Short mmCIF file of the C-alpha atoms (twelve columns), coordinates in Angstrom:
data_MODEL
# 
_entry.id   MODEL 
# 
loop_
_atom_site.group_PDB 
_atom_site.id 
_atom_site.type_symbol 
_atom_site.label_atom_id 
_atom_site.label_alt_id 
_atom_site.label_comp_id 
_atom_site.label_asym_id 
_atom_site.label_seq_id 
_atom_site.Cartn_x 
_atom_site.Cartn_y 
_atom_site.Cartn_z 
_atom_site.pdbx_PDB_model_num 
ATOM 1   C CA . UNK A 1   40.256 55.892  72.992  1 
ATOM 2   C CA . UNK A 2   41.087 53.254  70.388  1 
ATOM 3   C CA . UNK A 3   39.496 53.874  66.989  1 
ATOM 4   C CA . UNK A 4   40.890 50.932  65.042  1 
ATOM 5   C CA . UNK A 5   42.771 47.737  65.831  1 
ATOM 6   C CA . UNK A 6   46.259 49.144  66.439  1 
ATOM 7   C CA . UNK A 7   47.777 52.401  67.616  1 
ATOM 8   C CA . UNK A 8   49.414 53.085  64.251  1 
ATOM 9   C CA . UNK A 9   46.075 52.729  62.517  1 
ATOM 10  C CA . UNK A 10  44.585 55.188  64.980  1 
ATOM 11  C CA . UNK A 11  47.314 57.722  64.148  1 
ATOM 12  C CA . UNK A 12  46.742 57.345  60.408  1 
ATOM 13  C CA . UNK A 13  43.011 57.696  60.945  1 
ATOM 14  C CA . UNK A 14  43.366 60.855  63.056  1 
ATOM 15  C CA . UNK A 15  45.765 62.319  60.488  1 
ATOM 16  C CA . UNK A 16  43.235 61.672  57.739  1 
ATOM 17  C CA . UNK A 17  40.456 63.267  59.797  1 
ATOM 18  C CA . UNK A 18  42.615 66.354  60.420  1 
ATOM 19  C CA . UNK A 19  43.386 66.662  56.695  1 
ATOM 20  C CA . UNK A 20  39.701 66.230  55.947  1 
ATOM 21  C CA . UNK A 21  38.786 69.006  58.378  1 
ATOM 22  C CA . UNK A 22  41.372 71.321  56.784  1 
ATOM 23  C CA . UNK A 23  40.092 70.593  53.260  1 
ATOM 24  C CA . UNK A 24  36.502 71.257  54.291  1 
ATOM 25  C CA . UNK A 25  37.577 74.550  55.857  1 
ATOM 26  C CA . UNK A 26  39.399 75.638  52.673  1 
ATOM 27  C CA . UNK A 27  36.432 74.752  50.480  1 
ATOM 28  C CA . UNK A 28  34.095 76.554  52.855  1 
ATOM 29  C CA . UNK A 29  36.204 79.726  52.621  1 
ATOM 30  C CA . UNK A 30  36.480 79.808  48.828  1 
ATOM 31  C CA . UNK A 31  32.796 78.988  48.321  1 
ATOM 32  C CA . UNK A 32  31.695 81.706  50.709  1 
ATOM 33  C CA . UNK A 33  33.961 84.034  48.714  1 
ATOM 34  C CA . UNK A 34  32.313 83.044  45.427  1 
ATOM 35  C CA . UNK A 35  28.863 83.401  46.993  1 
ATOM 36  C CA . UNK A 36  29.762 86.926  48.135  1 
ATOM 37  C CA . UNK A 37  31.034 87.829  44.647  1 
ATOM 38  C CA . UNK A 38  27.852 86.504  43.037  1 
ATOM 39  C CA . UNK A 39  25.730 88.376  45.590  1 
ATOM 40  C CA . UNK A 40  27.369 91.656  44.564  1 
ATOM 41  C CA . UNK A 41  26.675 90.932  40.892  1 
ATOM 42  C CA . UNK A 42  23.127 89.811  41.538  1 
ATOM 43  C CA . UNK A 43  20.266 92.304  41.334  1 
ATOM 44  C CA . UNK A 44  16.577 92.022  42.171  1 
ATOM 45  C CA . UNK A 45  15.636 91.498  38.531  1 
ATOM 46  C CA . UNK A 46  18.472 89.099  37.805  1 
ATOM 47  C CA . UNK A 47  18.582 86.308  40.371  1 
ATOM 48  C CA . UNK A 48  21.696 84.230  39.844  1 
ATOM 49  C CA . UNK A 49  21.452 80.515  40.562  1 
ATOM 50  C CA . UNK A 50  25.238 80.358  40.966  1 
ATOM 51  C CA . UNK A 51  24.897 82.357  44.177  1 
ATOM 52  C CA . UNK A 52  22.637 79.725  45.743  1 
ATOM 53  C CA . UNK A 53  24.836 76.948  44.403  1 
ATOM 54  C CA . UNK A 54  28.016 78.332  45.989  1 
ATOM 55  C CA . UNK A 55  26.116 79.216  49.171  1 
ATOM 56  C CA . UNK A 56  24.789 75.656  49.513  1 
ATOM 57  C CA . UNK A 57  28.291 74.323  48.848  1 
ATOM 58  C CA . UNK A 58  29.738 76.567  51.559  1 
ATOM 59  C CA . UNK A 59  27.043 75.590  54.078  1 
ATOM 60  C CA . UNK A 60  27.679 71.933  53.319  1 
ATOM 61  C CA . UNK A 61  31.382 72.409  54.100  1 
ATOM 62  C CA . UNK A 62  30.506 74.371  57.240  1 
ATOM 63  C CA . UNK A 63  28.335 71.533  58.563  1 
ATOM 64  C CA . UNK A 64  31.081 69.046  57.778  1 
ATOM 65  C CA . UNK A 65  33.637 71.184  59.628  1 
ATOM 66  C CA . UNK A 66  31.416 71.370  62.702  1 
ATOM 67  C CA . UNK A 67  30.760 67.622  62.665  1 
ATOM 68  C CA . UNK A 68  34.494 66.933  62.285  1 
ATOM 69  C CA . UNK A 69  35.317 69.217  65.212  1 
ATOM 70  C CA . UNK A 70  32.676 67.474  67.322  1 
ATOM 71  C CA . UNK A 71  34.215 64.140  66.418  1 
ATOM 72  C CA . UNK A 72  37.580 65.215  67.830  1 
ATOM 73  C CA . UNK A 73  35.825 66.515  70.939  1 
ATOM 74  C CA . UNK A 74  33.584 63.510  71.626  1 
ATOM 75  C CA . UNK A 75  34.370 60.637  69.256  1 
ATOM 76  C CA . UNK A 76  32.034 58.227  71.020  1 
ATOM 77  C CA . UNK A 77  28.951 60.395  70.276  1 
ATOM 78  C CA . UNK A 78  28.135 59.663  66.666  1 
ATOM 79  C CA . UNK A 79  24.811 57.806  66.723  1 
ATOM 80  C CA . UNK A 80  21.373 59.125  65.776  1 
ATOM 81  C CA . UNK A 81  20.228 61.983  68.014  1 
ATOM 82  C CA . UNK A 82  23.695 63.341  68.842  1 
ATOM 83  C CA . UNK A 83  24.911 66.796  67.821  1 
ATOM 84  C CA . UNK A 84  27.438 65.204  65.469  1 
ATOM 85  C CA . UNK A 85  24.686 63.342  63.647  1 
ATOM 86  C CA . UNK A 86  22.525 66.491  63.379  1 
ATOM 87  C CA . UNK A 87  25.251 68.545  61.660  1 
ATOM 88  C CA . UNK A 88  26.246 65.585  59.498  1 
ATOM 89  C CA . UNK A 89  22.618 65.259  58.340  1 
ATOM 90  C CA . UNK A 90  22.390 68.996  57.596  1 
ATOM 91  C CA . UNK A 91  25.558 68.625  55.537  1 
ATOM 92  C CA . UNK A 92  23.857 65.956  53.437  1 
ATOM 93  C CA . UNK A 93  20.853 68.243  53.034  1 
ATOM 94  C CA . UNK A 94  22.985 71.120  51.731  1 
ATOM 95  C CA . UNK A 95  24.888 68.898  49.317  1 
ATOM 96  C CA . UNK A 96  21.537 67.866  47.824  1 
ATOM 97  C CA . UNK A 97  20.583 71.542  47.569  1 
ATOM 98  C CA . UNK A 98  23.903 72.257  45.878  1 
ATOM 99  C CA . UNK A 99  23.193 69.644  43.215  1 
ATOM 100 C CA . UNK A 100 19.688 71.061  42.708  1 
ATOM 101 C CA . UNK A 101 20.959 74.619  42.148  1 
ATOM 102 C CA . UNK A 102 23.757 73.315  39.956  1 
ATOM 103 C CA . UNK A 103 21.220 71.525  37.778  1 
ATOM 104 C CA . UNK A 104 19.071 74.667  37.665  1 
ATOM 105 C CA . UNK A 105 22.036 76.761  36.582  1 
ATOM 106 C CA . UNK A 106 22.911 74.322  33.817  1 
ATOM 107 C CA . UNK A 107 19.314 74.090  32.576  1 
ATOM 108 C CA . UNK A 108 19.087 77.897  32.413  1 
ATOM 109 C CA . UNK A 109 22.336 78.023  30.485  1 
ATOM 110 C CA . UNK A 110 21.189 75.425  27.964  1 
ATOM 111 C CA . UNK A 111 17.784 77.125  27.687  1 
ATOM 112 C CA . UNK A 112 19.331 80.521  26.961  1 
ATOM 113 C CA . UNK A 113 21.667 78.888  24.444  1 
ATOM 114 C CA . UNK A 114 19.058 77.039  22.396  1 
ATOM 115 C CA . UNK A 115 15.855 79.066  22.877  1 
ATOM 116 C CA . UNK A 116 15.072 82.759  22.504  1 
ATOM 117 C CA . UNK A 117 12.039 84.957  21.943  1 
ATOM 118 C CA . UNK A 118 12.941 85.553  18.293  1 
ATOM 119 C CA . UNK A 119 12.890 81.847  17.513  1 
ATOM 120 C CA . UNK A 120 9.441  81.565  19.022  1 
ATOM 121 C CA . UNK A 121 8.186  84.536  16.972  1 
ATOM 122 C CA . UNK A 122 10.052 84.133  13.699  1 
ATOM 123 C CA . UNK A 123 10.796 81.200  11.458  1 
ATOM 124 C CA . UNK A 124 14.371 80.374  10.643  1 
ATOM 125 C CA . UNK A 125 15.300 79.628  7.033   1 
ATOM 126 C CA . UNK A 126 16.709 76.337  5.854   1 
ATOM 127 C CA . UNK A 127 20.047 78.013  5.233   1 
ATOM 128 C CA . UNK A 128 21.507 79.402  8.428   1 
ATOM 129 C CA . UNK A 129 24.905 80.099  9.884   1 
ATOM 130 C CA . UNK A 130 25.886 79.298  13.433  1 
ATOM 131 C CA . UNK A 131 28.219 81.896  14.883  1 
ATOM 132 C CA . UNK A 132 31.341 80.762  16.691  1 
ATOM 133 C CA . UNK A 133 30.884 80.224  20.390  1 
ATOM 134 C CA . UNK A 134 34.067 79.331  22.164  1 
ATOM 135 C CA . UNK A 135 32.298 77.883  25.223  1 
ATOM 136 C CA . UNK A 136 29.890 75.611  23.356  1 
ATOM 137 C CA . UNK A 137 32.113 72.529  23.253  1 
ATOM 138 C CA . UNK A 138 33.377 73.220  26.772  1 
ATOM 139 C CA . UNK A 139 29.820 73.547  28.017  1 
ATOM 140 C CA . UNK A 140 28.868 70.190  26.530  1 
ATOM 141 C CA . UNK A 141 31.960 68.611  28.063  1 
ATOM 142 C CA . UNK A 142 31.235 70.144  31.470  1 
ATOM 143 C CA . UNK A 143 27.641 68.950  31.326  1 
ATOM 144 C CA . UNK A 144 28.740 65.388  30.681  1 
ATOM 145 C CA . UNK A 145 31.377 65.655  33.406  1 
ATOM 146 C CA . UNK A 146 28.894 66.897  35.999  1 
ATOM 147 C CA . UNK A 147 26.400 64.183  35.114  1 
ATOM 148 C CA . UNK A 148 29.147 61.584  35.455  1 
ATOM 149 C CA . UNK A 149 30.205 63.026  38.817  1 
ATOM 150 C CA . UNK A 150 26.644 62.988  40.156  1 
ATOM 151 C CA . UNK A 151 26.023 59.440  38.969  1 
ATOM 152 C CA . UNK A 152 29.316 58.182  40.431  1 
ATOM 153 C CA . UNK A 153 28.756 59.968  43.759  1 
ATOM 154 C CA . UNK A 154 25.212 58.723  44.222  1 
ATOM 155 C CA . UNK A 155 26.106 55.205  43.100  1 
ATOM 156 C CA . UNK A 156 29.134 55.031  45.405  1 
ATOM 157 C CA . UNK A 157 27.123 56.299  48.366  1 
ATOM 158 C CA . UNK A 158 24.324 53.802  47.804  1 
ATOM 159 C CA . UNK A 159 26.717 50.909  47.297  1 
ATOM 160 C CA . UNK A 160 28.788 51.527  50.410  1 
ATOM 161 C CA . UNK A 161 25.672 52.118  52.533  1 
ATOM 162 C CA . UNK A 162 24.117 48.875  51.352  1 
ATOM 163 C CA . UNK A 163 27.359 47.003  51.967  1 
ATOM 164 C CA . UNK A 164 27.768 48.384  55.475  1 
ATOM 165 C CA . UNK A 165 24.144 47.702  56.345  1 
ATOM 166 C CA . UNK A 166 24.689 44.067  55.401  1 
ATOM 167 C CA . UNK A 167 27.971 43.931  57.332  1 
ATOM 168 C CA . UNK A 168 26.448 45.587  60.404  1 
ATOM 169 C CA . UNK A 169 23.800 42.896  60.464  1 
ATOM 170 C CA . UNK A 170 26.436 40.214  61.009  1 
ATOM 171 C CA . UNK A 171 27.015 41.294  64.610  1 
ATOM 172 C CA . UNK A 172 30.095 43.454  64.002  1 
ATOM 173 C CA . UNK A 173 30.624 46.107  66.709  1 
ATOM 174 C CA . UNK A 174 29.165 49.376  65.378  1 
ATOM 175 C CA . UNK A 175 32.101 51.656  66.179  1 
ATOM 176 C CA . UNK A 176 34.583 49.367  64.431  1 
ATOM 177 C CA . UNK A 177 33.105 50.264  61.046  1 
ATOM 178 C CA . UNK A 178 32.452 53.939  61.842  1 
ATOM 179 C CA . UNK A 179 36.016 55.183  61.047  1 
ATOM 180 C CA . UNK A 180 36.029 53.235  57.794  1 
ATOM 181 C CA . UNK A 181 32.712 54.781  56.818  1 
ATOM 182 C CA . UNK A 182 34.091 58.240  57.594  1 
ATOM 183 C CA . UNK A 183 37.104 57.588  55.362  1 
ATOM 184 C CA . UNK A 184 34.925 56.458  52.445  1 
ATOM 185 C CA . UNK A 185 32.506 59.364  52.932  1 
ATOM 186 C CA . UNK A 186 35.386 61.842  53.054  1 
ATOM 187 C CA . UNK A 187 36.904 60.503  49.827  1 
ATOM 188 C CA . UNK A 188 33.547 60.743  48.018  1 
ATOM 189 C CA . UNK A 189 32.801 64.254  49.342  1 
ATOM 190 C CA . UNK A 190 36.253 65.676  48.593  1 
ATOM 191 C CA . UNK A 191 36.362 64.058  45.156  1 
ATOM 192 C CA . UNK A 192 33.018 65.453  44.060  1 
ATOM 193 C CA . UNK A 193 33.806 68.904  45.487  1 
ATOM 194 C CA . UNK A 194 37.081 69.169  43.571  1 
ATOM 195 C CA . UNK A 195 35.533 67.864  40.343  1 
ATOM 196 C CA . UNK A 196 32.536 70.219  40.440  1 
ATOM 197 C CA . UNK A 197 34.608 73.281  41.307  1 
ATOM 198 C CA . UNK A 198 37.128 72.538  38.552  1 
ATOM 199 C CA . UNK A 199 34.299 72.149  36.033  1 
ATOM 200 C CA . UNK A 200 32.639 75.394  37.125  1 
ATOM 201 C CA . UNK A 201 35.944 77.307  36.905  1 
ATOM 202 C CA . UNK A 202 36.702 76.144  33.327  1 
ATOM 203 C CA . UNK A 203 39.690 74.230  34.682  1 
ATOM 204 C CA . UNK A 204 41.202 77.384  36.236  1 
ATOM 205 C CA . UNK A 205 41.093 76.305  39.865  1 
ATOM 206 C CA . UNK A 206 43.351 79.156  41.041  1 
ATOM 207 C CA . UNK A 207 40.465 81.629  40.554  1 
ATOM 208 C CA . UNK A 208 38.902 80.362  43.770  1 
ATOM 209 C CA . UNK A 209 41.976 81.135  45.841  1 
ATOM 210 C CA . UNK A 210 42.343 84.564  44.199  1 
ATOM 211 C CA . UNK A 211 38.622 85.233  44.837  1 
ATOM 212 C CA . UNK A 212 37.933 85.925  41.154  1 
ATOM 213 C CA . UNK A 213 34.489 85.348  39.740  1 
ATOM 214 C CA . UNK A 214 34.284 82.083  37.835  1 
ATOM 215 C CA . UNK A 215 31.951 80.858  35.100  1 
ATOM 216 C CA . UNK A 216 31.465 84.113  33.213  1 
ATOM 217 C CA . UNK A 217 30.783 82.411  29.853  1 
ATOM 218 C CA . UNK A 218 31.981 85.346  27.765  1 
ATOM 219 C CA . UNK A 219 31.985 85.145  23.951  1 
ATOM 220 C CA . UNK A 220 35.251 84.835  22.139  1 
ATOM 221 C CA . UNK A 221 36.859 87.422  19.902  1 
ATOM 222 C CA . UNK A 222 35.802 85.423  16.876  1 
ATOM 223 C CA . UNK A 223 32.176 85.419  17.901  1 
ATOM 224 C CA . UNK A 224 32.332 89.152  18.638  1 
ATOM 225 C CA . UNK A 225 33.832 89.776  15.220  1 
ATOM 226 C CA . UNK A 226 31.152 87.695  13.531  1 
ATOM 227 C CA . UNK A 227 28.447 89.571  15.427  1 
ATOM 228 C CA . UNK A 228 29.960 92.876  14.259  1 
ATOM 229 C CA . UNK A 229 30.031 91.603  10.670  1 
ATOM 230 C CA . UNK A 230 26.409 90.520  10.903  1 
ATOM 231 C CA . UNK A 231 25.482 93.968  12.227  1 
ATOM 232 C CA . UNK A 232 27.169 95.637  9.243   1 
ATOM 233 C CA . UNK A 233 25.427 93.294  6.828   1 
ATOM 234 C CA . UNK A 234 22.129 94.065  8.494   1 
ATOM 235 C CA . UNK A 235 22.681 97.807  7.980   1 
ATOM 236 C CA . UNK A 236 23.312 97.132  4.251   1 
ATOM 237 C CA . UNK A 237 19.829 95.705  3.886   1 
ATOM 238 C CA . UNK A 238 20.464 92.018  4.309   1 
ATOM 239 C CA . UNK A 239 18.130 89.872  6.339   1 
ATOM 240 C CA . UNK A 240 19.554 88.660  9.623   1 
ATOM 241 C CA . UNK A 241 17.992 86.672  12.446  1 
ATOM 242 C CA . UNK A 242 19.815 86.397  15.766  1 
ATOM 243 C CA . UNK A 243 19.459 84.542  19.016  1 
ATOM 244 C CA . UNK A 244 19.185 86.558  22.200  1 
ATOM 245 C CA . UNK A 245 20.674 85.795  25.629  1 
ATOM 246 C CA . UNK A 246 24.010 84.618  26.965  1 
ATOM 247 C CA . UNK A 247 24.444 82.136  24.143  1 
ATOM 248 C CA . UNK A 248 25.790 84.662  21.601  1 
ATOM 249 C CA . UNK A 249 24.505 82.376  18.883  1 
ATOM 250 C CA . UNK A 250 22.893 83.620  15.623  1 
ATOM 251 C CA . UNK A 251 20.981 82.050  12.785  1 
ATOM 252 C CA . UNK A 252 21.145 84.362  9.758   1 
ATOM 253 C CA . UNK A 253 20.825 84.435  6.004   1 
ATOM 254 C CA . UNK A 254 23.119 87.395  5.519   1 
ATOM 255 C CA . UNK A 255 26.013 85.366  4.123   1 
ATOM 256 C CA . UNK A 256 23.722 83.784  1.544   1 
ATOM 257 C CA . UNK A 257 22.365 87.148  0.388   1 
ATOM 258 C CA . UNK A 258 25.868 88.610  0.346   1 
ATOM 259 C CA . UNK A 259 27.121 85.822  -1.880  1 
ATOM 260 C CA . UNK A 260 24.119 86.255  -4.181  1 
ATOM 261 C CA . UNK A 261 24.767 89.997  -4.464  1 
ATOM 262 C CA . UNK A 262 28.441 89.371  -5.200  1 
ATOM 263 C CA . UNK A 263 27.434 87.003  -8.021  1 
ATOM 264 C CA . UNK A 264 24.852 89.424  -9.471  1 
ATOM 265 C CA . UNK A 265 27.104 92.512  -9.494  1 
ATOM 266 C CA . UNK A 266 29.640 91.226  -12.097 1 
ATOM 267 C CA . UNK A 267 26.775 90.088  -14.340 1 
ATOM 268 C CA . UNK A 268 25.134 93.515  -14.220 1 
ATOM 269 C CA . UNK A 269 28.427 95.248  -14.987 1 
ATOM 270 C CA . UNK A 270 29.015 93.020  -18.021 1 
ATOM 271 C CA . UNK A 271 25.510 93.724  -19.325 1 
ATOM 272 C CA . UNK A 272 26.040 97.491  -18.958 1 
ATOM 273 C CA . UNK A 273 29.354 97.314  -20.839 1 
ATOM 274 C CA . UNK A 274 27.723 95.340  -23.664 1 
ATOM 275 C CA . UNK A 275 24.912 97.915  -23.920 1 
ATOM 276 C CA . UNK A 276 27.454 100.751 -24.101 1 
ATOM 277 C CA . UNK A 277 29.400 98.994  -26.884 1 
ATOM 278 C CA . UNK A 278 26.229 98.333  -28.890 1 
ATOM 279 C CA . UNK A 279 25.085 101.930 -28.478 1 
ATOM 280 C CA . UNK A 280 28.474 103.285 -29.639 1 
ATOM 281 C CA . UNK A 281 28.390 101.057 -32.717 1 
ATOM 282 C CA . UNK A 282 24.890 102.243 -33.604 1 
ATOM 283 C CA . UNK A 283 25.980 105.881 -33.219 1 
ATOM 284 C CA . UNK A 284 28.961 105.371 -35.526 1 
ATOM 285 C CA . UNK A 285 26.796 103.669 -38.154 1 
ATOM 286 C CA . UNK A 286 24.277 106.542 -38.029 1 
ATOM 287 C CA . UNK A 287 27.039 109.138 -38.447 1 
ATOM 288 C CA . UNK A 288 28.543 107.344 -41.439 1 
ATOM 289 C CA . UNK A 289 25.165 107.045 -43.166 1 
ATOM 290 C CA . UNK A 290 24.380 110.758 -42.693 1 
ATOM 291 C CA . UNK A 291 27.803 111.818 -43.994 1 
ATOM 292 C CA . UNK A 292 27.529 109.692 -47.113 1 
ATOM 293 C CA . UNK A 293 24.071 111.013 -47.997 1 
ATOM 294 C CA . UNK A 294 24.914 114.765 -47.621 1 
ATOM 295 C CA . UNK A 295 28.589 115.674 -48.127 1 
ATOM 296 C CA . UNK A 296 27.967 119.395 -47.335 1 
ATOM 297 C CA . UNK A 297 27.228 118.524 -43.659 1 
ATOM 298 C CA . UNK A 298 30.335 118.599 -41.569 1 
ATOM 299 C CA . UNK A 299 30.632 116.889 -38.181 1 
ATOM 300 C CA . UNK A 300 32.053 119.198 -35.576 1 
ATOM 301 C CA . UNK A 301 34.156 117.711 -32.855 1 
ATOM 302 C CA . UNK A 302 34.052 119.088 -29.376 1 
ATOM 303 C CA . UNK A 303 37.753 119.877 -29.367 1 
ATOM 304 C CA . UNK A 304 37.545 121.912 -32.604 1 
ATOM 305 C CA . UNK A 305 34.340 123.749 -31.819 1 
ATOM 306 C CA . UNK A 306 36.074 127.116 -31.429 1 
ATOM 307 C CA . UNK A 307 37.985 126.837 -34.758 1 
ATOM 308 C CA . UNK A 308 34.911 125.752 -36.672 1 
ATOM 309 C CA . UNK A 309 32.877 128.614 -35.254 1 
ATOM 310 C CA . UNK A 310 35.518 131.139 -36.327 1 
ATOM 311 C CA . UNK A 311 35.630 129.654 -39.828 1 
ATOM 312 C CA . UNK A 312 31.854 129.844 -40.060 1 
ATOM 313 C CA . UNK A 313 31.879 133.526 -39.079 1 
ATOM 314 C CA . UNK A 314 34.525 134.295 -41.727 1 
ATOM 315 C CA . UNK A 315 32.592 132.558 -44.454 1 
ATOM 316 C CA . UNK A 316 29.414 134.386 -43.590 1 
ATOM 317 C CA . UNK A 317 31.163 137.776 -43.621 1 
ATOM 318 C CA . UNK A 318 32.765 137.071 -46.992 1 
ATOM 319 C CA . UNK A 319 29.537 135.974 -48.564 1 
ATOM 320 C CA . UNK A 320 27.543 139.018 -47.403 1 
ATOM 321 C CA . UNK A 321 27.332 141.972 -49.980 1 
ATOM 322 C CA . UNK A 322 28.954 145.364 -49.266 1 
ATOM 323 C CA . UNK A 323 26.685 148.386 -49.047 1 
ATOM 324 C CA . UNK A 324 28.286 151.708 -50.203 1 
# 
């Protein structure tokens, strides 16, 4: 059967369709692997939206693989009502589900980052410190990237469908445009799959092929160290307010109170030293005044207490009369 105008074009088209089938199969395998990993981590009380996202992605690739295989088997059966069209439509359904779960995952992540129960119950002071969060900037970048990918994918799909609807109305044979539409659809699907998976894996695409869990969003060493410091400051009596959840973000006034205490301590020490100096001067003045008024009173030093006591005993014994 002739797909395009020439035999060489047919060969290039079949080669592209074979590559497309292989890519869909690879993406189906790695996404089923990620869905299985997320299913093991998921518990009844902690439903993970990433599991449904990867599962929908894998089912989308599975439907595309089946439709591609049916195309090689019966290329002339592609219209509405055929088995090819049914699986192709289910593939579109699962890609929409994948975007829905992806948006839900991102909304939960942003919600846990910016909102917690403590913020709703307690007021946060005007002075606060934001702890380091190594994924914050990356998360913002990934959010913008995913929004751009979704907008580009939807816009491209709408544009090419509108264009082909107009072209089909000019009396062009339907099957002549079908291979071209498959090529454009394949480029859009593969492009958005690669972009989304790279974004979800923090740019480490090899994790999918090694079947390693992606998108852990762990805090950095710096944020862990700052959390440990805040915990120590809290045990010292400073006031600290933290965020809860996966955000690892804290608003606290501990640094302000610590700086205030560091400023107050030297001032208190200086005041104590001044009081000690003044007290010593007053003691010396009192001693001098007493000595000048009564010269018979001797001041006894602590070091010479033993010698003075012995002298006193000798004087008393010499002064006492002898009884015969």
